[in-house]
Short mmCIF file of C-alpha atoms in Angstrom, two decimals:
data_model
loop_
_atom_site.label_atom_id
_atom_site.label_comp_id
_atom_site.label_asym_id
_atom_site.label_seq_id
_atom_site.Cartn_x
_atom_site.Cartn_y
_atom_site.Cartn_z
CA UNK Y 17 -30.96 -20.75 -27.87
CA UNK Y 18 -32.79 -17.54 -28.86
CA UNK Y 19 -32.22 -15.41 -31.93
CA UNK Y 20 -29.18 -13.15 -31.73
CA UNK Y 21 -31.38 -10.10 -32.25
CA UNK Y 22 -33.45 -10.88 -29.14
CA UNK Y 23 -32.90 -8.95 -25.91
CA UNK Y 24 -32.19 -12.24 -24.16
CA UNK Y 25 -29.00 -12.64 -26.22
CA UNK Y 26 -27.75 -9.16 -25.37
CA UNK Y 27 -29.07 -8.45 -21.86
CA UNK Y 28 -25.81 -9.44 -20.14
CA UNK Y 29 -23.74 -7.35 -22.54
CA UNK Y 30 -26.09 -4.39 -22.02
CA UNK Y 31 -25.65 -4.70 -18.26
CA UNK Y 32 -21.86 -4.93 -18.31
CA UNK Y 33 -21.77 -2.10 -20.86
CA UNK Y 34 -23.77 0.16 -18.55
CA UNK Y 35 -21.48 -0.59 -15.59
CA UNK Y 36 -18.29 0.04 -17.57
CA UNK Y 37 -19.80 3.05 -19.37
CA UNK Y 38 -20.78 4.52 -15.99
CA UNK Y 39 -17.18 4.07 -14.81
CA UNK Y 40 -15.95 6.04 -17.83
CA UNK Y 41 -18.53 8.80 -17.28
CA UNK Y 42 -17.75 8.80 -13.55
CA UNK Y 43 -14.07 9.27 -14.32
CA UNK Y 44 -14.87 12.24 -16.59
CA UNK Y 45 -17.13 13.75 -13.91
CA UNK Y 46 -14.43 13.32 -11.27
CA UNK Y 47 -11.78 14.94 -13.49
CA UNK Y 48 -14.10 17.79 -14.54
CA UNK Y 49 -15.77 18.93 -11.32
CA UNK Y 50 -13.21 20.68 -9.04
CA UNK Y 51 -14.80 19.49 -5.79
CA UNK Y 52 -14.77 15.86 -6.87
CA UNK Y 53 -11.32 16.16 -8.46
CA UNK Y 54 -9.86 17.32 -5.13
CA UNK Y 55 -11.82 14.74 -3.14
CA UNK Y 56 -10.90 11.13 -2.51
CA UNK Y 57 -14.27 9.74 -3.61
CA UNK Y 58 -13.48 6.65 -5.76
CA UNK Y 59 -14.65 6.78 -9.38
CA UNK Y 60 -16.56 3.52 -8.86
CA UNK Y 61 -18.69 5.18 -6.16
CA UNK Y 62 -19.44 8.16 -8.41
CA UNK Y 63 -20.37 5.76 -11.23
CA UNK Y 64 -22.68 3.78 -8.95
CA UNK Y 65 -24.38 6.94 -7.67
CA UNK Y 66 -24.91 8.19 -11.24
CA UNK Y 67 -26.66 4.91 -12.14
CA UNK Y 68 -28.70 5.06 -8.91
CA UNK Y 69 -29.87 8.60 -9.71
CA UNK Y 70 -30.86 7.56 -13.24
CA UNK Y 71 -32.74 4.42 -12.12
CA UNK Y 72 -34.55 6.37 -9.37
CA UNK Y 73 -35.75 8.95 -11.93
CA UNK Y 74 -36.77 6.11 -14.26
CA UNK Y 75 -38.82 4.50 -11.48
CA UNK Y 76 -40.66 7.76 -10.71
CA UNK Y 77 -41.30 8.46 -14.41
CA UNK Y 78 -42.36 4.98 -15.56
CA UNK Y 79 -43.19 3.04 -12.41
CA UNK Y 80 -40.81 0.29 -13.54
CA UNK Y 81 -37.52 -0.92 -12.08
CA UNK Y 82 -35.04 -0.08 -14.84
CA UNK Y 83 -32.86 -3.19 -14.50
CA UNK Y 84 -35.88 -5.47 -14.37
CA UNK Y 85 -37.25 -4.44 -17.79
CA UNK Y 86 -37.20 -6.54 -20.95
CA UNK Y 87 -33.87 -5.02 -21.98
CA UNK Y 88 -32.25 -7.04 -19.18
CA UNK Y 89 -34.46 -10.11 -19.55
CA UNK Y 90 -36.47 -8.96 -16.49
CA UNK Y 91 -33.75 -10.00 -14.01
CA UNK Y 92 -31.08 -7.28 -14.17
CA UNK Y 93 -31.20 -6.49 -10.44
CA UNK Y 94 -30.60 -10.14 -9.63
CA UNK Y 95 -27.62 -10.22 -12.02
CA UNK Y 96 -26.18 -7.07 -10.42
CA UNK Y 97 -26.37 -8.75 -7.03
CA UNK Y 98 -24.67 -11.86 -8.43
CA UNK Y 99 -21.88 -9.72 -9.91
CA UNK Y 100 -21.38 -8.04 -6.53
CA UNK Y 101 -21.33 -11.39 -4.74
CA UNK Y 102 -18.82 -13.06 -7.06
CA UNK Y 103 -16.61 -9.98 -7.58
CA UNK Y 104 -16.00 -9.82 -3.82
CA UNK Y 105 -14.58 -13.35 -3.69
CA UNK Y 106 -12.63 -13.03 -6.96
CA UNK Y 107 -11.01 -9.80 -5.76
CA UNK Y 108 -9.94 -11.41 -2.48
CA UNK Y 109 -8.61 -14.48 -4.29
CA UNK Y 110 -6.51 -12.35 -6.66
CA UNK Y 111 -5.11 -10.38 -3.71
CA UNK Y 112 -4.33 -13.56 -1.77
CA UNK Y 113 -2.42 -15.10 -4.69
CA UNK Y 114 0.14 -12.30 -4.64
CA UNK Y 115 3.53 -13.21 -3.16
CA UNK Y 116 5.59 -11.24 -0.68
CA UNK Y 117 9.24 -11.56 0.15
CA UNK Y 118 9.20 -9.54 3.36
CA UNK Y 119 10.70 -11.11 6.48
CA UNK Y 120 8.88 -10.10 9.64
CA UNK Y 121 10.62 -9.06 12.86
CA UNK Y 122 9.06 -9.60 16.29
CA UNK Y 123 7.98 -5.96 16.49
CA UNK Y 124 6.46 -6.04 13.01
CA UNK Y 125 4.63 -9.27 13.82
CA UNK Y 126 3.17 -7.62 16.92
CA UNK Y 127 2.07 -4.57 14.92
CA UNK Y 128 0.45 -6.76 12.27
CA UNK Y 129 -1.33 -8.79 14.95
CA UNK Y 130 -2.54 -5.56 16.60
CA UNK Y 131 -3.78 -4.30 13.22
CA UNK Y 132 -5.83 -7.49 12.75
CA UNK Y 133 -7.28 -7.18 16.25
CA UNK Y 134 -8.06 -3.50 15.60
CA UNK Y 135 -9.95 -4.50 12.46
CA UNK Y 136 -12.16 -6.94 14.38
CA UNK Y 137 -12.61 -4.53 17.31
CA UNK Y 138 -13.80 -1.89 14.86
CA UNK Y 139 -16.26 -4.37 13.34
CA UNK Y 140 -17.56 -4.99 16.85
CA UNK Y 141 -17.93 -1.35 17.88
CA UNK Y 142 -19.74 -0.71 14.59
CA UNK Y 143 -22.00 -3.70 15.29
CA UNK Y 144 -22.71 -2.59 18.86
CA UNK Y 145 -23.69 0.96 17.88
CA UNK Y 146 -25.55 -0.03 14.70
CA UNK Y 147 -27.43 -2.84 16.45
CA UNK Y 148 -28.15 -0.61 19.44
CA UNK Y 149 -29.76 2.00 17.18
CA UNK Y 150 -32.05 -0.47 15.41
CA UNK Y 151 -33.00 -2.19 18.68
CA UNK Y 152 -34.27 1.19 19.90
CA UNK Y 153 -36.01 1.88 16.57
CA UNK Y 154 -37.73 -1.54 16.78
CA UNK Y 155 -39.30 -0.45 20.09
CA UNK Y 156 -40.69 2.67 18.43
CA UNK Y 157 -41.63 1.44 14.95
CA UNK Y 158 -43.85 -1.63 14.80
CA UNK Y 159 -42.53 -4.59 12.76
CA UNK Y 160 -39.15 -2.95 12.14
CA UNK Y 161 -36.38 -5.54 11.74
CA UNK Y 162 -34.30 -5.15 14.96
CA UNK Y 163 -31.11 -6.76 13.62
CA UNK Y 164 -30.80 -4.35 10.66
CA UNK Y 165 -28.03 -2.40 12.42
CA UNK Y 166 -25.77 -5.46 12.39
CA UNK Y 167 -25.28 -4.69 8.69
CA UNK Y 168 -23.16 -1.65 9.65
CA UNK Y 169 -19.88 -3.58 10.13
CA UNK Y 170 -20.52 -5.53 6.93
CA UNK Y 171 -21.26 -2.38 4.93
CA UNK Y 172 -18.53 -0.21 6.49
CA UNK Y 173 -15.97 -2.72 7.75
CA UNK Y 174 -16.17 -5.34 5.01
CA UNK Y 175 -17.64 -3.55 2.01
CA UNK Y 176 -20.35 -3.92 -0.58
CA UNK Y 177 -20.11 -7.69 -1.14
CA UNK Y 178 -20.59 -8.72 2.48
CA UNK Y 179 -23.27 -6.07 3.02
CA UNK Y 180 -25.18 -7.71 0.17
CA UNK Y 181 -24.50 -11.23 1.47
CA UNK Y 182 -25.93 -10.59 4.92
CA UNK Y 183 -28.66 -8.28 3.67
CA UNK Y 184 -29.71 -11.15 1.40
CA UNK Y 185 -29.65 -13.64 4.30
CA UNK Y 186 -31.81 -11.30 6.40
CA UNK Y 187 -34.24 -10.77 3.53
CA UNK Y 188 -34.48 -14.40 2.40
CA UNK Y 189 -34.29 -16.28 5.70
CA UNK Y 190 -35.72 -13.78 8.19
CA UNK Y 191 -38.20 -11.70 6.19
CA UNK Y 192 -36.42 -8.32 6.30
CA UNK Y 193 -38.10 -6.62 3.33
CA UNK Y 194 -35.47 -4.54 1.51
CA UNK Y 195 -32.60 -6.19 3.39
CA UNK Y 196 -30.35 -6.35 0.32
CA UNK Y 197 -30.85 -2.68 -0.53
CA UNK Y 198 -30.46 -1.71 3.14
CA UNK Y 199 -27.03 -3.36 3.29
CA UNK Y 200 -25.95 -1.90 -0.05
CA UNK Y 201 -27.06 1.60 1.01
CA UNK Y 202 -25.00 1.30 4.21
CA UNK Y 203 -21.98 0.25 2.12
CA UNK Y 204 -22.44 3.26 -0.20
CA UNK Y 205 -22.52 5.59 2.82
CA UNK Y 206 -19.35 3.89 4.02
CA UNK Y 207 -17.49 4.92 0.86
CA UNK Y 208 -18.72 8.48 1.26
CA UNK Y 209 -17.69 8.46 4.93
CA UNK Y 210 -14.22 7.25 3.97
CA UNK Y 211 -13.80 9.83 1.24
CA UNK Y 212 -15.45 12.91 2.74
CA UNK Y 213 -14.30 12.16 6.31
CA UNK Y 214 -10.76 11.52 5.06
CA UNK Y 215 -10.65 14.79 3.11
CA UNK Y 216 -11.93 16.80 6.07
CA UNK Y 217 -9.38 15.17 8.40
CA UNK Y 218 -6.50 15.85 6.01
CA UNK Y 219 -7.59 19.48 5.56
CA UNK Y 220 -7.84 20.08 9.33
CA UNK Y 221 -4.47 18.46 10.06
CA UNK Y 222 -2.81 20.42 7.25
CA UNK Y 223 -4.30 23.70 8.49
CA UNK Y 224 -2.95 23.00 11.98
CA UNK Y 225 0.49 22.24 10.48
CA UNK Y 226 0.34 18.76 11.99
CA UNK Y 227 0.50 16.97 8.67
CA UNK Y 228 2.61 17.24 5.53
CA UNK Y 229 0.89 15.78 2.49
CA UNK Y 230 2.97 13.67 0.13
CA UNK Y 231 3.83 14.96 -3.30
CA UNK Y 232 1.79 13.05 -5.84
CA UNK Y 233 3.77 11.05 -8.36
CA UNK Y 234 2.95 10.69 -12.05
CA UNK Y 235 1.65 7.18 -11.42
CA UNK Y 236 4.19 5.51 -13.69
CA UNK Y 237 5.22 1.92 -12.95
CA UNK Y 238 8.78 0.69 -13.37
CA UNK Y 239 9.47 -2.57 -15.19
CA UNK Y 240 10.83 -4.25 -12.06
CA UNK Y 241 7.41 -3.80 -10.43
CA UNK Y 242 5.66 -5.34 -13.41
CA UNK Y 243 7.71 -8.52 -13.59
CA UNK Y 244 10.17 -10.18 -11.21
CA UNK Y 245 12.87 -12.78 -11.84
CA UNK Y 246 11.94 -16.39 -12.48
CA UNK Y 247 8.48 -15.66 -13.86
CA UNK Y 248 6.99 -17.02 -17.05
CA UNK Y 249 7.27 -14.63 -20.06
CA UNK Y 250 4.62 -11.93 -20.50
CA UNK Y 251 3.65 -13.38 -23.87
CA UNK Y 252 4.16 -16.97 -24.97
CA UNK Y 253 1.79 -19.49 -26.53
CA UNK Y 254 -0.63 -18.29 -23.83
CA UNK Y 255 -0.79 -14.77 -22.47
CA UNK Y 256 0.41 -14.20 -18.92
CA UNK Y 257 -2.85 -12.47 -17.96
CA UNK Y 258 -4.77 -15.52 -19.15
CA UNK Y 259 -2.68 -17.66 -16.77
CA UNK Y 260 -3.56 -15.36 -13.84
CA UNK Y 261 -7.26 -15.52 -14.63
CA UNK Y 262 -7.08 -19.33 -14.97
CA UNK Y 263 -5.42 -19.69 -11.54
CA UNK Y 264 -8.04 -17.41 -9.99
CA UNK Y 265 -10.79 -19.49 -11.64
CA UNK Y 266 -9.19 -22.69 -10.28
CA UNK Y 267 -9.16 -21.22 -6.77
CA UNK Y 268 -12.81 -20.19 -7.09
CA UNK Y 269 -13.70 -23.67 -8.33
CA UNK Y 270 -12.08 -25.15 -5.21
CA UNK Y 271 -13.97 -22.57 -3.15
CA UNK Y 272 -17.27 -23.77 -4.61
CA UNK Y 273 -16.42 -27.39 -3.78
CA UNK Y 274 -15.63 -26.34 -0.19
CA UNK Y 275 -18.95 -24.50 0.10
CA UNK Y 276 -20.85 -27.39 -1.49
CA UNK Y 277 -19.28 -29.92 0.89
CA UNK Y 278 -19.92 -27.79 3.98
CA UNK Y 279 -23.47 -27.08 2.77
CA UNK Y 280 -24.18 -30.81 2.50
CA UNK Y 281 -22.73 -31.43 5.98
CA UNK Y 282 -24.58 -28.48 7.53
CA UNK Y 283 -27.76 -27.98 5.44
CA UNK Y 284 -29.25 -25.60 8.00
CA UNK Y 285 -26.35 -23.16 7.50
CA UNK Y 286 -26.21 -23.12 3.69
CA UNK Y 287 -26.97 -19.39 3.41
CA UNK Y 288 -24.24 -18.53 5.91
CA UNK Y 289 -21.69 -20.89 4.33
CA UNK Y 290 -22.23 -19.51 0.83
CA UNK Y 291 -21.99 -16.01 2.32
CA UNK Y 292 -18.42 -16.92 3.29
CA UNK Y 293 -17.36 -17.28 -0.36
CA UNK Y 294 -14.66 -14.62 0.05
CA UNK Y 295 -13.26 -16.26 3.20
CA UNK Y 296 -13.12 -19.74 1.69
CA UNK Y 297 -11.71 -18.11 -1.45
CA UNK Y 298 -8.78 -16.76 0.59
CA UNK Y 299 -8.20 -20.24 2.03
CA UNK Y 300 -8.25 -21.93 -1.40
CA UNK Y 301 -5.93 -19.26 -2.86
CA UNK Y 302 -3.53 -19.76 0.05
CA UNK Y 303 -3.55 -23.54 -0.51
CA UNK Y 304 -2.75 -23.06 -4.21
CA UNK Y 305 0.05 -20.63 -3.33
CA UNK Y 306 1.55 -23.08 -0.81
CA UNK Y 307 1.32 -25.92 -3.35
CA UNK Y 308 3.02 -23.87 -6.07
CA UNK Y 309 5.82 -22.80 -3.70
CA UNK Y 310 6.34 -26.45 -2.72
CA UNK Y 311 6.55 -27.54 -6.38
CA UNK Y 312 9.10 -24.80 -7.08
CA UNK Y 313 11.25 -25.83 -4.11
CA UNK Y 314 11.21 -29.42 -5.38
CA UNK Y 315 12.20 -28.16 -8.87
CA UNK Y 316 9.06 -29.75 -10.32
CA UNK Y 317 7.79 -26.33 -11.37
CA UNK Y 318 10.59 -24.38 -13.02
CA UNK Y 319 8.96 -20.96 -13.33
CA UNK Y 320 6.80 -18.73 -11.19
CA UNK Y 321 3.32 -18.49 -12.68
CA UNK Y 322 1.67 -15.79 -10.57
CA UNK Y 323 2.49 -12.13 -11.12
CA UNK Y 324 1.84 -9.53 -8.43
CA UNK Y 325 1.31 -6.65 -10.85
CA UNK Y 326 -1.33 -8.49 -12.88
CA UNK Y 327 -3.01 -9.95 -9.78
CA UNK Y 328 -3.32 -6.42 -8.39
CA UNK Y 329 -4.90 -5.26 -11.66
CA UNK Y 330 -7.40 -8.13 -11.60
CA UNK Y 331 -8.31 -7.56 -7.93
CA UNK Y 332 -8.77 -3.82 -8.52
CA UNK Y 333 -10.99 -4.53 -11.54
CA UNK Y 334 -13.11 -6.91 -9.45
CA UNK Y 335 -13.48 -4.40 -6.62
CA UNK Y 336 -14.34 -1.53 -9.01
CA UNK Y 337 -17.03 -3.66 -10.68
CA UNK Y 338 -18.25 -4.85 -7.26
CA UNK Y 339 -18.74 -1.31 -5.99
CA UNK Y 340 -20.49 0.11 -9.04
CA UNK Y 341 -22.73 -2.98 -9.37
CA UNK Y 342 -23.53 -2.95 -5.66
CA UNK Y 343 -24.64 0.69 -5.63
CA UNK Y 344 -26.53 0.24 -8.92
CA UNK Y 345 -28.47 -2.67 -7.35
CA UNK Y 346 -29.92 -0.44 -4.59
CA UNK Y 347 -33.69 -0.12 -4.81
CA UNK Y 348 -34.28 3.42 -3.54
CA UNK Y 349 -38.08 2.95 -3.59
CA UNK Y 350 -37.83 -0.09 -1.27
CA UNK Y 351 -35.86 1.98 1.26
CA UNK Y 352 -38.25 4.94 1.27
CA UNK Y 353 -39.26 4.43 4.89
CA UNK Y 354 -35.71 3.57 6.03
CA UNK Y 355 -33.63 6.51 4.75
CA UNK Y 356 -33.71 8.44 8.04
CA UNK Y 357 -32.55 5.36 9.99
CA UNK Y 358 -29.86 4.57 7.38
CA UNK Y 359 -28.46 8.13 7.59
CA UNK Y 360 -28.36 8.00 11.40
CA UNK Y 361 -26.56 4.63 11.32
CA UNK Y 362 -24.18 5.96 8.66
CA UNK Y 363 -23.22 9.08 10.63
CA UNK Y 364 -22.79 7.14 13.86
CA UNK Y 365 -20.67 4.60 11.98
CA UNK Y 366 -18.43 7.39 10.67
CA UNK Y 367 -17.95 8.95 14.13
CA UNK Y 368 -17.25 5.76 16.11
CA UNK Y 369 -14.89 4.40 13.43
CA UNK Y 370 -13.00 7.70 13.30
CA UNK Y 371 -12.69 8.16 17.07
CA UNK Y 372 -11.87 4.54 17.90
CA UNK Y 373 -9.18 4.15 15.23
CA UNK Y 374 -7.69 7.52 16.15
CA UNK Y 375 -7.27 6.37 19.76
CA UNK Y 376 -5.81 2.98 18.77
CA UNK Y 377 -3.34 4.52 16.31
CA UNK Y 378 -2.04 7.04 18.87
CA UNK Y 379 -1.60 4.45 21.61
CA UNK Y 380 -0.24 1.46 19.68
CA UNK Y 381 1.32 2.92 16.52
CA UNK Y 382 2.82 6.17 17.79
CA UNK Y 383 5.83 6.04 15.42
CA UNK Y 384 3.55 6.34 12.39
CA UNK Y 385 0.12 6.86 13.90
CA UNK Y 386 -1.16 9.28 11.24
CA UNK Y 387 -0.41 6.85 8.42
CA UNK Y 388 -1.84 3.90 10.38
CA UNK Y 389 -4.98 5.84 11.27
CA UNK Y 390 -5.72 6.97 7.71
CA UNK Y 391 -5.15 3.47 6.33
CA UNK Y 392 -7.40 1.86 8.95
CA UNK Y 393 -10.12 4.51 8.77
CA UNK Y 394 -10.27 4.25 4.97
CA UNK Y 395 -10.30 0.46 5.01
CA UNK Y 396 -12.91 0.18 7.78
CA UNK Y 397 -15.39 2.57 6.18
CA UNK Y 398 -14.78 1.55 2.56
CA UNK Y 399 -12.42 -1.14 1.29
CA UNK Y 400 -8.69 -1.84 1.29
CA UNK Y 401 -8.45 0.30 -1.86
CA UNK Y 402 -9.96 3.27 -0.02
CA UNK Y 403 -7.44 2.77 2.78
CA UNK Y 404 -4.61 2.85 0.24
CA UNK Y 405 -6.00 6.05 -1.33
CA UNK Y 406 -5.96 7.84 2.03
CA UNK Y 407 -2.56 6.44 2.96
CA UNK Y 408 -1.03 7.71 -0.27
CA UNK Y 409 -1.93 11.27 0.70
CA UNK Y 410 0.64 11.17 3.52
CA UNK Y 411 2.89 8.28 2.47
CA UNK Y 412 2.92 8.08 -1.32
CA UNK Y 413 5.90 5.71 -1.48
CA UNK Y 414 4.71 3.49 1.41
CA UNK Y 415 7.82 4.11 3.49
CA UNK Y 416 5.98 3.40 6.76
CA UNK Y 417 4.82 -0.12 7.71
CA UNK Y 418 1.14 0.89 7.46
CA UNK Y 419 0.61 -0.64 4.00
CA UNK Y 420 2.23 -3.93 5.06
CA UNK Y 421 0.03 -3.97 8.16
CA UNK Y 422 -3.02 -3.81 5.93
CA UNK Y 423 -1.84 -6.72 3.77
CA UNK Y 424 -0.73 -9.11 6.52
CA UNK Y 425 -3.49 -8.37 9.04
CA UNK Y 426 -6.01 -10.47 7.12
CA UNK Y 427 -5.20 -13.75 8.85
CA UNK Y 428 -5.64 -12.58 12.49
CA UNK Y 429 -8.66 -10.54 11.37
CA UNK Y 430 -10.28 -13.62 9.80
CA UNK Y 431 -9.56 -15.80 12.86
CA UNK Y 432 -10.98 -13.31 15.37
CA UNK Y 433 -13.69 -12.00 13.04
CA UNK Y 434 -15.24 -15.37 12.22
CA UNK Y 435 -17.45 -15.45 15.37
CA UNK Y 436 -18.97 -12.08 14.36
CA UNK Y 437 -20.23 -13.64 11.14
CA UNK Y 438 -21.91 -16.40 13.12
CA UNK Y 439 -23.38 -13.90 15.60
CA UNK Y 440 -24.88 -11.96 12.68
CA UNK Y 441 -27.10 -14.95 11.91
CA UNK Y 442 -28.09 -15.29 15.59
CA UNK Y 443 -29.08 -11.60 15.87
CA UNK Y 444 -32.54 -11.89 14.20
CA UNK Y 445 -33.50 -14.83 16.44
CA UNK Y 446 -32.06 -13.69 19.79
CA UNK Y 447 -31.43 -9.93 19.47
CA UNK Y 448 -30.86 -9.02 23.13
CA UNK Y 449 -28.59 -12.00 23.81
CA UNK Y 450 -26.61 -11.25 20.65
CA UNK Y 451 -26.20 -7.60 21.64
CA UNK Y 452 -24.85 -8.60 25.07
CA UNK Y 453 -22.42 -11.09 23.47
CA UNK Y 454 -21.22 -8.40 21.02
CA UNK Y 455 -20.50 -5.99 23.89
CA UNK Y 456 -18.61 -8.71 25.80
CA UNK Y 457 -16.71 -9.74 22.66
CA UNK Y 458 -15.70 -6.10 22.09
CA UNK Y 459 -14.38 -5.81 25.66
CA UNK Y 460 -12.36 -9.03 25.32
CA UNK Y 461 -10.84 -7.88 22.03
CA UNK Y 462 -9.78 -4.60 23.62
CA UNK Y 463 -8.15 -6.40 26.52
CA UNK Y 464 -6.16 -8.36 23.92
CA UNK Y 465 -5.40 -5.19 21.94
CA UNK Y 466 -4.27 -3.07 24.88
CA UNK Y 467 -2.74 -5.99 26.82
CA UNK Y 468 0.64 -4.32 27.35
CA UNK Y 469 -0.86 -1.06 28.58
CA UNK Y 470 -3.34 -2.80 30.90
CA UNK Y 471 -1.03 -5.36 32.51
CA UNK Y 472 2.00 -3.05 32.66
CA UNK Y 473 -0.08 -0.46 34.49
CA UNK Y 474 -1.41 -3.14 36.83
CA UNK Y 475 2.12 -4.33 37.59
CA UNK Y 476 3.30 -0.79 38.36
CA UNK Y 477 0.44 -0.18 40.77
CA UNK Y 478 1.15 -3.44 42.60
CA UNK Y 479 4.89 -2.81 43.18
CA UNK Y 480 4.54 -0.05 45.87
CA UNK Y 481 2.11 -2.23 47.80
CA UNK Y 482 4.66 -5.08 47.91
CA UNK Y 483 7.38 -2.74 49.27
CA UNK Y 484 5.03 -1.32 51.84
CA UNK Y 485 4.08 -4.80 53.09
CA UNK Y 486 7.73 -5.67 53.54
#
C-alpha cells in the first residue's frame, strides 16, 4: 500500500471527481445557455463533450493524454473504459429488477412484440448502411478496417457501453487501431442525433399544427410512487438504498459467474461472451426477481425488498456516469483520419433511423404513432433515457402505451437481436458474407414485423382469382 499523499492513492477519486464535477458544470451550462436549455441534449452528453474539449486542448498543448498522466496513475483512459463497461450492465440490472403490475391484453402483447421486432430491425438497417459505407471506404482507402460500420447499431441502437465493447473487440482481436474511440465517437453522435433531430422534428410538427406539446410538470414525485405497500421500511438497521445496491451487486456477481463458466466452455469466444455482460446481467436480475417472487408467494419472504423508485435512481445514475465516462474516454487524436467517415456514418444513421421508425410507427401504431415514433427514435439513437425525454415532450404523464412498449420490448429484442451480436464478430473475418446475411436478416425481420399487412394483402388479391375460376 502506498502513502496516502501519493497520486496512486487518489487517482480513482480524482477521476470520479472530474466526471461528477463535469456533470455539475454541464448542468449549469445547460441551464444558462438558451439554446441548450431549450434543447433535449442530456446533461451527461454536455459534460462528456466538455471533458473531451479540455483533453483535446491538453493533448495539443502538452503532447500528453490527460487521463494517462501521473495524476491518474498513468491508466485513466483504461479506467474510464472500465467504468463505461460496468455501468452499462449495472444500469440494465437495476432496470430489470423493477417490478410491474400491469396485465397485458392480446393487443398490447402484439404491440410490445412489434416494438421489440422494430428495435432489432432498426439495429439491422443501421448495420447494413453503416457496414455498406465502410465496405466502400475500404476499397478506396488502403488498410481501412471494413467492418468499422458495424459499430453504428451498437453506438446508436445500444449506446455507449456496447459501442465500447465491440470497438474493444475489434481493436484487441482484429487490429482495428482506434476501434474503442471509433465506437465511442459514434455513440456520442447518436446522442446528438437523438437530441438535435428530436428538437427539429418537434419544432416542425408544432409549426404545422400537427403536434401539441405536453405541459411540463414541476417534476415532483408523490409518496405513492416512492414506496408501495408491503415493502421494507425506508430506514431500518440498514438503509433501503443499501439493500438495492446489494441486490444489484449480487446479480452482477451471478453475471460474472455465468460469463466465467461460458468463457471456460468456449475459450475462443471469451471477448464476445464478456461483451454480453449487460445481457447476462438482465438474465441474472430476472432470475433473482423470479426467486424473490416465489419466496413471497410461499410466505418465506414477508416483505418486498426491491423498490422501483430507488432502482430507477440507481439505473439513471449508472447511465449518466456511463455516458460521460464513455465520451471522456474518446481519443480525438487517434481518430484524426476517421472524422470524415464517422460524420458520414453518423448522418446516415440519423436519417435511416428517423425514416424507418417513422414508417413503422404510422403503419403499426397509428393510434399513438407520434408518441411511439419519438420514443423509438430517441431510444435507437441514444438510450432508453433519451427515448423517455422525447416522449415526455408529447406525453408527459405517459397516458399512451409507448412507455410500456419500451419497457417490455426488451425480451423479444434480446431474442431476435442476439444473432446480430454474433454476426458482428464474423464481420471482420468474412465481410461480404456478413453483409449479405445482414440484408437477408433485415428482410426476414420486416416480414415478421409487417406480417398482417403482407399476408392480408396477399389474401385479398387471391380472392377475386378464386371467384373467377369458379
